[in-house]
Short mmCIF file of C-alpha atoms in Angstrom, two decimals:
data_model
loop_
_atom_site.label_atom_id
_atom_site.label_comp_id
_atom_site.label_asym_id
_atom_site.label_seq_id
_atom_site.Cartn_x
_atom_site.Cartn_y
_atom_site.Cartn_z
CA UNK A 958 -10.86 -122.49 -95.37
CA UNK A 959 -8.85 -125.50 -96.17
CA UNK A 960 -5.28 -126.32 -94.79
CA UNK A 961 -2.26 -127.84 -96.26
CA UNK A 962 -0.95 -128.37 -92.94
CA UNK A 963 -3.68 -131.08 -92.38
CA UNK A 964 -2.36 -134.33 -91.88
CA UNK A 965 -3.45 -137.75 -90.22
CA UNK A 966 -2.79 -138.00 -86.43
CA UNK A 967 -0.65 -140.84 -85.54
CA UNK A 968 -1.88 -143.53 -83.22
CA UNK A 969 -1.98 -143.72 -79.66
CA UNK A 970 0.50 -146.67 -79.68
CA UNK A 971 2.74 -144.55 -82.01
CA UNK A 972 2.80 -141.06 -80.65
CA UNK A 973 6.46 -140.25 -80.58
CA UNK A 974 7.04 -142.43 -77.67
CA UNK A 975 10.72 -142.87 -78.83
CA UNK A 976 11.12 -138.85 -78.59
CA UNK A 977 9.91 -138.93 -74.89
CA UNK A 978 12.68 -141.12 -73.97
CA UNK A 979 15.13 -138.85 -75.81
CA UNK A 980 13.89 -135.84 -73.64
CA UNK A 981 14.42 -138.53 -70.64
CA UNK A 982 18.12 -139.24 -71.20
CA UNK A 983 18.62 -135.75 -71.72
CA UNK A 984 17.33 -134.66 -68.48
CA UNK A 985 19.37 -137.06 -66.85
CA UNK A 986 22.50 -135.91 -68.53
CA UNK A 987 21.84 -132.18 -67.63
CA UNK A 988 21.13 -133.24 -63.85
CA UNK A 989 24.79 -135.04 -63.86
CA UNK A 990 26.56 -131.95 -65.46
CA UNK A 991 25.15 -129.51 -62.49
CA UNK A 992 27.08 -131.70 -60.05
CA UNK A 993 29.25 -129.42 -58.31
CA UNK A 994 32.14 -131.35 -56.84
CA UNK A 995 34.28 -134.01 -58.33
CA UNK A 996 32.93 -137.03 -59.81
CA UNK A 997 33.67 -139.39 -62.30
CA UNK A 998 31.03 -138.48 -64.72
CA UNK A 999 32.36 -135.20 -65.27
CA UNK A 1000 35.24 -136.52 -67.01
CA UNK A 1001 33.05 -138.35 -69.92
CA UNK A 1002 32.51 -135.32 -72.57
CA UNK A 1003 28.86 -135.99 -72.85
CA UNK A 1004 28.17 -134.97 -69.29
CA UNK A 1005 30.69 -131.93 -69.21
CA UNK A 1006 28.81 -130.72 -72.49
CA UNK A 1007 25.45 -131.85 -71.40
CA UNK A 1008 24.37 -128.15 -71.36
CA UNK A 1009 24.31 -128.41 -75.03
CA UNK A 1010 21.28 -131.05 -74.55
CA UNK A 1011 18.83 -127.98 -73.71
CA UNK A 1012 19.08 -127.22 -77.35
CA UNK A 1013 17.55 -130.85 -78.07
CA UNK A 1014 14.81 -129.95 -75.81
CA UNK A 1015 14.18 -126.49 -78.00
CA UNK A 1016 14.42 -128.65 -81.32
CA UNK A 1017 12.33 -131.36 -79.80
CA UNK A 1018 9.64 -128.86 -78.36
CA UNK A 1019 9.31 -126.88 -81.83
CA UNK A 1020 8.62 -130.47 -83.33
CA UNK A 1021 6.12 -131.38 -80.98
CA UNK A 1022 4.08 -127.93 -80.44
CA UNK A 1023 4.39 -127.48 -84.53
CA UNK A 1024 2.62 -131.08 -84.41
CA UNK A 1025 0.08 -130.58 -82.15
CA UNK A 1026 -1.03 -126.80 -82.38
CA UNK A 1027 0.14 -125.31 -85.96
CA UNK A 1028 -3.09 -126.36 -87.88
CA UNK A 1029 -5.01 -125.44 -84.87
CA UNK A 1030 -3.83 -122.13 -84.85
CA UNK A 1031 -3.89 -121.35 -88.41
CA UNK A 1032 -7.47 -122.73 -88.63
CA UNK A 1033 -8.47 -120.49 -85.97
CA UNK A 1034 -6.54 -117.58 -84.76
CA UNK A 1035 -8.45 -117.19 -81.76
CA UNK A 1036 -6.86 -120.57 -80.61
CA UNK A 1037 -3.86 -118.77 -79.71
CA UNK A 1038 -5.15 -117.72 -76.19
CA UNK A 1039 -5.93 -121.54 -75.48
CA UNK A 1040 -2.69 -122.55 -76.70
CA UNK A 1041 -0.56 -120.19 -74.30
CA UNK A 1042 -3.17 -121.09 -71.39
CA UNK A 1043 -2.16 -124.67 -71.80
CA UNK A 1044 1.62 -124.21 -72.00
CA UNK A 1045 1.09 -122.19 -68.89
CA UNK A 1046 -0.62 -124.84 -67.12
CA UNK A 1047 2.09 -127.27 -68.38
CA UNK A 1048 5.20 -125.20 -67.16
CA UNK A 1049 4.29 -122.75 -64.87
CA UNK A 1050 3.13 -124.61 -61.57
CA UNK A 1051 6.12 -126.40 -61.77
CA UNK A 1052 8.22 -123.28 -61.81
CA UNK A 1053 6.28 -121.53 -58.95
CA UNK A 1054 6.65 -124.70 -56.59
CA UNK A 1055 10.50 -124.87 -57.44
CA UNK A 1056 10.68 -121.23 -56.79
CA UNK A 1057 9.28 -121.26 -53.76
CA UNK A 1058 11.66 -124.12 -52.26
CA UNK A 1059 14.42 -122.03 -53.29
CA UNK A 1060 13.24 -119.32 -51.35
CA UNK A 1061 13.21 -121.21 -48.30
CA UNK A 1062 16.44 -122.46 -49.07
CA UNK A 1063 17.43 -118.82 -49.61
CA UNK A 1064 15.99 -118.36 -45.94
CA UNK A 1065 18.10 -121.19 -44.33
CA UNK A 1066 21.29 -119.87 -46.01
CA UNK A 1067 20.55 -116.57 -44.53
CA UNK A 1068 19.74 -118.10 -40.62
CA UNK A 1069 23.27 -120.39 -41.27
CA UNK A 1070 24.89 -117.06 -42.44
CA UNK A 1071 23.56 -115.08 -39.78
CA UNK A 1072 23.91 -117.27 -36.74
CA UNK A 1073 26.29 -120.06 -37.25
CA UNK A 1074 28.76 -117.99 -39.62
CA UNK A 1075 28.39 -120.68 -42.19
CA UNK A 1076 29.55 -118.53 -45.59
CA UNK A 1077 28.88 -119.16 -49.27
CA UNK A 1078 30.31 -118.00 -52.39
CA UNK A 1079 27.33 -115.57 -52.48
CA UNK A 1080 25.81 -113.35 -49.64
CA UNK A 1081 22.17 -114.66 -48.97
CA UNK A 1082 19.37 -112.50 -50.98
CA UNK A 1083 22.25 -110.42 -52.76
CA UNK A 1084 21.42 -112.12 -55.99
CA UNK A 1085 18.35 -114.12 -55.26
CA UNK A 1086 16.45 -111.09 -53.99
CA UNK A 1087 12.61 -109.64 -54.15
CA UNK A 1088 13.71 -108.01 -57.68
CA UNK A 1089 14.42 -111.33 -59.28
CA UNK A 1090 11.98 -113.11 -57.60
CA UNK A 1091 9.51 -110.76 -59.06
CA UNK A 1092 10.64 -111.32 -62.75
CA UNK A 1093 11.08 -115.04 -62.12
CA UNK A 1094 7.04 -114.85 -61.21
CA UNK A 1095 6.55 -113.09 -64.59
CA UNK A 1096 8.73 -115.56 -66.24
CA UNK A 1097 10.76 -112.71 -67.94
CA UNK A 1098 13.99 -113.48 -65.46
CA UNK A 1099 15.99 -114.66 -68.69
CA UNK A 1100 14.75 -112.28 -71.30
CA UNK A 1101 17.98 -110.14 -71.26
CA UNK A 1102 16.72 -109.01 -67.84
CA UNK A 1103 19.95 -109.65 -65.96
CA UNK A 1104 23.70 -110.70 -66.26
CA UNK A 1105 23.24 -113.62 -64.06
CA UNK A 1106 21.23 -116.79 -63.56
CA UNK A 1107 18.95 -116.29 -60.51
CA UNK A 1108 16.98 -118.75 -58.23
CA UNK A 1109 16.09 -122.42 -59.59
CA UNK A 1110 19.14 -121.96 -62.69
CA UNK A 1111 17.50 -124.44 -65.20
CA UNK A 1112 14.03 -122.49 -65.10
CA UNK A 1113 16.04 -119.72 -67.71
CA UNK A 1114 15.12 -121.94 -70.38
CA UNK A 1115 11.41 -122.21 -69.56
CA UNK A 1116 11.57 -118.22 -69.23
CA UNK A 1117 13.07 -117.77 -72.97
CA UNK A 1118 10.54 -120.94 -74.36
CA UNK A 1119 7.57 -119.22 -73.19
CA UNK A 1120 8.63 -116.39 -75.05
CA UNK A 1121 9.13 -118.21 -78.14
CA UNK A 1122 5.19 -119.94 -77.36
CA UNK A 1123 4.30 -116.47 -78.09
CA UNK A 1124 6.41 -115.92 -81.10
CA UNK A 1125 5.44 -119.44 -82.56
CA UNK A 1126 1.54 -118.74 -82.01
CA UNK A 1127 1.96 -115.39 -84.10
CA UNK A 1128 3.92 -117.28 -87.00
CA UNK A 1129 1.59 -120.25 -86.91
CA UNK A 1130 -1.58 -117.56 -87.42
CA UNK A 1131 0.26 -115.55 -90.07
CA UNK A 1132 1.04 -118.47 -92.16
CA UNK A 1133 -2.59 -119.59 -92.04
CA UNK A 1134 -2.43 -123.42 -92.74
CA UNK A 1135 0.22 -122.77 -95.77
CA UNK A 1136 2.84 -125.14 -95.26
CA UNK A 1137 4.95 -122.53 -97.73
CA UNK A 1138 4.37 -119.64 -95.39
CA UNK A 1139 5.34 -121.42 -92.58
CA UNK A 1140 8.31 -122.87 -94.11
CA UNK A 1141 9.50 -119.48 -95.05
CA UNK A 1142 8.74 -118.04 -91.45
CA UNK A 1143 10.63 -120.38 -89.71
CA UNK A 1144 13.63 -120.09 -92.31
CA UNK A 1145 13.61 -116.07 -91.38
CA UNK A 1146 13.56 -116.90 -87.66
CA UNK A 1147 16.64 -119.44 -87.89
CA UNK A 1148 18.62 -116.76 -89.82
CA UNK A 1149 17.54 -113.99 -87.41
CA UNK A 1150 18.75 -116.12 -84.41
CA UNK A 1151 22.07 -117.05 -85.89
CA UNK A 1152 22.38 -113.68 -87.33
CA UNK A 1153 22.19 -112.24 -83.73
CA UNK A 1154 23.99 -114.78 -82.04
CA UNK A 1155 27.30 -114.16 -84.20
CA UNK A 1156 26.89 -110.39 -84.03
CA UNK A 1157 26.26 -109.97 -80.51
CA UNK A 1158 27.86 -112.97 -78.74
CA UNK A 1159 30.93 -113.79 -81.14
CA UNK A 1160 32.95 -116.92 -80.37
CA UNK A 1161 30.60 -118.06 -77.83
CA UNK A 1162 28.43 -120.54 -80.13
CA UNK A 1163 25.40 -121.45 -77.91
CA UNK A 1164 26.90 -120.85 -74.76
CA UNK A 1165 24.13 -117.97 -73.97
CA UNK A 1166 21.40 -118.01 -71.54
CA UNK A 1167 20.03 -115.21 -69.94
CA UNK A 1168 21.62 -112.51 -72.28
CA UNK A 1169 20.79 -114.10 -75.84
CA UNK A 1170 19.08 -117.01 -74.68
CA UNK A 1171 15.97 -116.30 -76.33
CA UNK A 1172 17.90 -116.39 -79.85
CA UNK A 1173 19.19 -119.65 -78.92
CA UNK A 1174 15.73 -120.93 -78.27
CA UNK A 1175 14.38 -119.20 -81.36
CA UNK A 1176 16.94 -121.36 -83.26
CA UNK A 1177 16.03 -124.31 -82.10
CA UNK A 1178 12.54 -123.95 -81.41
CA UNK A 1179 12.15 -123.29 -85.13
CA UNK A 1180 14.36 -126.13 -86.47
CA UNK A 1181 12.07 -128.29 -84.64
CA UNK A 1182 8.84 -126.61 -86.59
CA UNK A 1183 11.37 -127.34 -90.10
CA UNK A 1184 11.63 -130.81 -88.71
CA UNK A 1185 7.57 -131.04 -88.35
CA UNK A 1186 7.14 -130.05 -91.92
CA UNK A 1187 9.74 -132.29 -92.71
CA UNK A 1188 7.95 -135.28 -91.01
CA UNK A 1189 4.51 -134.11 -92.51
CA UNK A 1190 6.09 -134.17 -95.86
CA UNK A 1191 6.78 -137.63 -95.53
CA UNK A 1192 3.71 -139.27 -94.66
CA UNK A 1193 2.98 -141.97 -97.21
CA UNK A 1194 6.32 -141.75 -98.51
CA UNK A 1195 8.70 -143.39 -96.49
CA UNK A 1196 9.63 -146.10 -98.46
CA UNK A 1197 13.09 -147.29 -96.97
CA UNK A 1198 13.45 -150.76 -95.45
CA UNK A 1199 14.12 -151.02 -91.87
CA UNK A 1200 17.69 -151.73 -91.97
CA UNK A 1201 18.01 -148.63 -93.80
CA UNK A 1202 15.71 -146.21 -91.69
CA UNK A 1203 17.46 -147.81 -88.65
CA UNK A 1204 20.66 -147.12 -89.69
CA UNK A 1205 19.68 -143.47 -90.06
CA UNK A 1206 18.20 -143.15 -86.83
CA UNK A 1207 21.47 -144.67 -85.10
CA UNK A 1208 23.62 -142.41 -87.18
CA UNK A 1209 21.92 -139.37 -86.18
CA UNK A 1210 21.62 -140.25 -82.44
CA UNK A 1211 25.61 -141.19 -82.35
CA UNK A 1212 26.50 -137.87 -84.42
CA UNK A 1213 24.71 -135.60 -81.93
CA UNK A 1214 26.51 -137.51 -79.00
CA UNK A 1215 29.76 -137.48 -80.30
CA UNK A 1216 29.16 -133.61 -81.37
CA UNK A 1217 28.32 -132.90 -77.99
CA UNK A 1218 31.26 -135.13 -76.37
CA UNK A 1219 33.72 -134.53 -78.45
CA UNK A 1220 33.45 -130.79 -79.90
CA UNK A 1221 30.73 -129.34 -77.47
CA UNK A 1222 33.48 -126.62 -76.29
CA UNK A 1223 34.13 -125.62 -80.03
CA UNK A 1224 31.75 -122.63 -80.80
CA UNK A 1225 31.16 -123.24 -84.28
CA UNK A 1226 30.07 -127.11 -83.74
CA UNK A 1227 27.98 -126.13 -81.07
CA UNK A 1228 25.43 -125.24 -84.09
CA UNK A 1229 25.56 -128.93 -85.24
CA UNK A 1230 23.86 -130.01 -82.06
CA UNK A 1231 20.24 -128.81 -82.79
CA UNK A 1232 20.85 -129.86 -86.41
CA UNK A 1233 21.64 -133.61 -85.68
CA UNK A 1234 18.97 -133.64 -82.73
CA UNK A 1235 16.53 -132.37 -85.55
CA UNK A 1236 17.59 -135.54 -87.85
CA UNK A 1237 17.38 -137.91 -84.89
CA UNK A 1238 13.61 -136.61 -84.19
CA UNK A 1239 12.63 -136.58 -88.02
CA UNK A 1240 13.86 -140.29 -88.32
CA UNK A 1241 12.47 -141.45 -85.29
CA UNK A 1242 9.24 -139.81 -85.86
CA UNK A 1243 9.02 -141.03 -89.42
CA UNK A 1244 10.07 -144.58 -88.85
CA UNK A 1245 8.52 -145.61 -85.51
CA UNK A 1246 8.92 -149.35 -85.85
CA UNK A 1247 12.67 -149.65 -86.02
CA UNK A 1248 14.67 -151.54 -83.52
CA UNK A 1249 16.09 -148.19 -82.74
CA UNK A 1250 12.59 -146.52 -81.95
CA UNK A 1251 11.26 -149.88 -80.20
CA UNK A 1252 13.95 -149.76 -77.90
CA UNK A 1253 13.75 -146.24 -77.07
CA UNK A 1254 10.22 -147.20 -76.02
CA UNK A 1255 11.14 -149.73 -73.40
CA UNK A 1256 9.44 -149.20 -69.82
CA UNK A 1257 12.51 -147.67 -68.19
CA UNK A 1258 13.05 -145.15 -70.89
CA UNK A 1259 9.20 -144.27 -71.27
CA UNK A 1260 9.20 -143.49 -67.55
CA UNK A 1261 12.02 -141.43 -67.39
CA UNK A 1262 10.54 -139.50 -70.44
CA UNK A 1263 7.27 -139.12 -68.56
CA UNK A 1264 9.44 -137.59 -65.86
CA UNK A 1265 11.75 -135.44 -67.78
CA UNK A 1266 10.28 -131.87 -66.94
CA UNK A 1267 10.06 -132.57 -63.32
CA UNK A 1268 13.43 -133.59 -63.33
CA UNK A 1269 14.68 -130.96 -65.29
CA UNK A 1270 13.01 -128.52 -62.94
CA UNK A 1271 13.55 -129.99 -59.77
CA UNK A 1272 17.12 -131.67 -59.62
CA UNK A 1273 18.96 -128.68 -59.62
CA UNK A 1274 17.21 -127.82 -55.93
CA UNK A 1275 18.75 -131.68 -54.80
CA UNK A 1276 21.98 -130.66 -55.82
CA UNK A 1277 21.98 -127.04 -54.38
CA UNK A 1278 21.24 -128.68 -51.02
CA UNK A 1279 23.72 -131.39 -50.75
CA UNK A 1280 26.09 -128.70 -51.88
CA UNK A 1281 25.41 -126.40 -49.20
CA UNK A 1282 25.44 -129.56 -46.46
CA UNK A 1283 29.01 -130.55 -48.12
CA UNK A 1284 29.90 -126.96 -47.32
CA UNK A 1285 28.85 -126.95 -43.51
CA UNK A 1286 31.00 -130.04 -42.77
CA UNK A 1287 33.72 -128.50 -44.98
CA UNK A 1288 33.62 -131.33 -47.57
CA UNK A 1289 32.47 -129.03 -50.71
CA UNK A 1290 34.14 -130.87 -53.62
CA UNK A 1291 35.45 -133.93 -52.14
CA UNK A 1292 38.69 -132.37 -54.16
CA UNK A 1293 41.93 -132.21 -51.66
CA UNK A 1294 39.89 -134.04 -48.48
CA UNK A 1295 38.08 -136.63 -50.17
CA UNK A 1296 37.99 -139.38 -52.94
CA UNK A 1297 36.81 -139.26 -56.55
CA UNK A 1298 34.72 -143.24 -55.36
CA UNK A 1299 32.77 -140.79 -52.66
CA UNK A 1300 31.84 -138.17 -54.99
CA UNK A 1301 30.89 -140.46 -57.79
CA UNK A 1302 28.49 -142.38 -55.10
CA UNK A 1303 27.48 -139.11 -53.47
CA UNK A 1304 26.45 -138.06 -57.55
CA UNK A 1305 24.39 -141.51 -58.15
CA UNK A 1306 22.95 -140.77 -54.53
CA UNK A 1307 21.85 -137.00 -55.77
CA UNK A 1308 20.66 -138.51 -59.05
CA UNK A 1309 18.21 -140.85 -57.33
CA UNK A 1310 17.15 -138.30 -54.99
CA UNK A 1311 16.21 -136.36 -57.79
CA UNK A 1312 14.05 -138.74 -59.51
CA UNK A 1313 12.50 -139.32 -56.29
CA UNK A 1314 11.70 -135.61 -56.24
CA UNK A 1315 10.80 -135.93 -59.97
CA UNK A 1316 7.89 -138.54 -59.06
CA UNK A 1317 6.47 -136.58 -56.50
CA UNK A 1318 6.50 -133.42 -58.60
CA UNK A 1319 5.02 -135.14 -61.51
CA UNK A 1320 2.11 -136.83 -59.61
CA UNK A 1321 1.37 -134.21 -57.33
CA UNK A 1322 2.05 -130.97 -59.25
CA UNK A 1323 2.64 -130.98 -62.77
CA UNK A 1324 -0.26 -133.90 -64.08
CA UNK A 1325 -2.70 -132.37 -61.64
CA UNK A 1326 -2.16 -128.86 -62.80
CA UNK A 1327 -2.38 -130.22 -66.57
CA UNK A 1328 -5.59 -131.97 -66.14
CA UNK A 1329 -7.15 -128.78 -64.01
CA UNK A 1330 -6.17 -126.32 -66.73
CA UNK A 1331 -7.93 -128.58 -69.29
CA UNK A 1332 -10.92 -128.63 -67.02
CA UNK A 1333 -11.27 -125.27 -66.58
CA UNK A 1334 -10.84 -124.51 -70.25
CA UNK A 1335 -14.05 -127.12 -70.80
CA UNK A 1336 -15.94 -125.55 -68.42
CA UNK A 1337 -15.14 -122.00 -70.00
CA UNK A 1338 -16.12 -123.12 -73.38
CA UNK A 1339 -18.98 -125.25 -72.26
CA UNK A 1340 -17.31 -128.35 -73.21
CA UNK A 1341 -16.46 -127.44 -76.75
CA UNK A 1342 -12.63 -128.36 -75.93
CA UNK A 1343 -10.94 -131.40 -77.08
CA UNK A 1344 -8.04 -131.87 -75.14
CA UNK A 1345 -4.79 -133.16 -76.74
CA UNK A 1346 -2.29 -131.64 -74.37
CA UNK A 1347 -0.59 -135.04 -73.57
CA UNK A 1348 1.00 -134.98 -76.79
CA UNK A 1349 2.55 -132.12 -76.32
CA UNK A 1350 4.20 -133.19 -73.29
#
């Protein structure tokens, strides 16, 4: 059956490298947002509201997943299992490694509490216990399972995102290659998510995670799917000159940054973040050779983009370890007993440490597991699989 979702694939040189940079910058911002002591970065709205960058992640994920898999699942619904296995191979190993690291940390906190009298805000193994460990193993810990974040706090987003992967697979299979059907189903998912958030979490905007975070992800992800459909519709039609496209890209990125920075605490404005994110992603994907797009592909930003998932999953461990060490020496927040300068320097040191950890996680966990998963699929299907996972990273 022919599919009207079939589009030419972008070349290796133009495989949305500018979008990788967005992911990297967002990951660094989230890392700074999670710093728990006084530092100068927290006075910047773009950092104090950086939790909204998670919505950029969701939109970007929806765009790239739809680009990579929508046509394949539509053409062959049996590819659903392969798709979910690939995504699991992508996110699960890092999740498990960091979960085990937090188990070791909880044991250390218990020992310090039991034998040295070091007391934290929460009794060891009270929230992070066997039950929450089990739900984390099953990736269901943020599906309205609890009313608090557990273990590796940032992992709440991969819990809800994997659930949305399943929803996307069903939607893509039902759409059966029809762009109009995929558009309609995506719009329905967006309307449903906004309705649930406004009715069950009134006044909170997108400030939901373990309770209604799955609908927050549903919203951003399917905005990303519509963004992909918009990109596909523009193939061969993008006739704007360079300066117009460049202006659109800069305007979209600026609008997204200003909304987060200036209006991030206003519930109604938070819904604009995934929309501006979508516009930025769409414009950068359509016009890949503007000055803005080329700037976003400079080596440092490409490097940061490659490390983004490992940084996102690993940074909180570094910050929690540092915060507990500060508690031991009674300098928890550098507030009444320290200085803003020292706290800021320590924040920079922690970000650098998180980047080093991200390099190690990417090199020894993330990439090897993705390759191992691809090899396993090849063996299971007698070499029939063509791996395109890199495009979805």
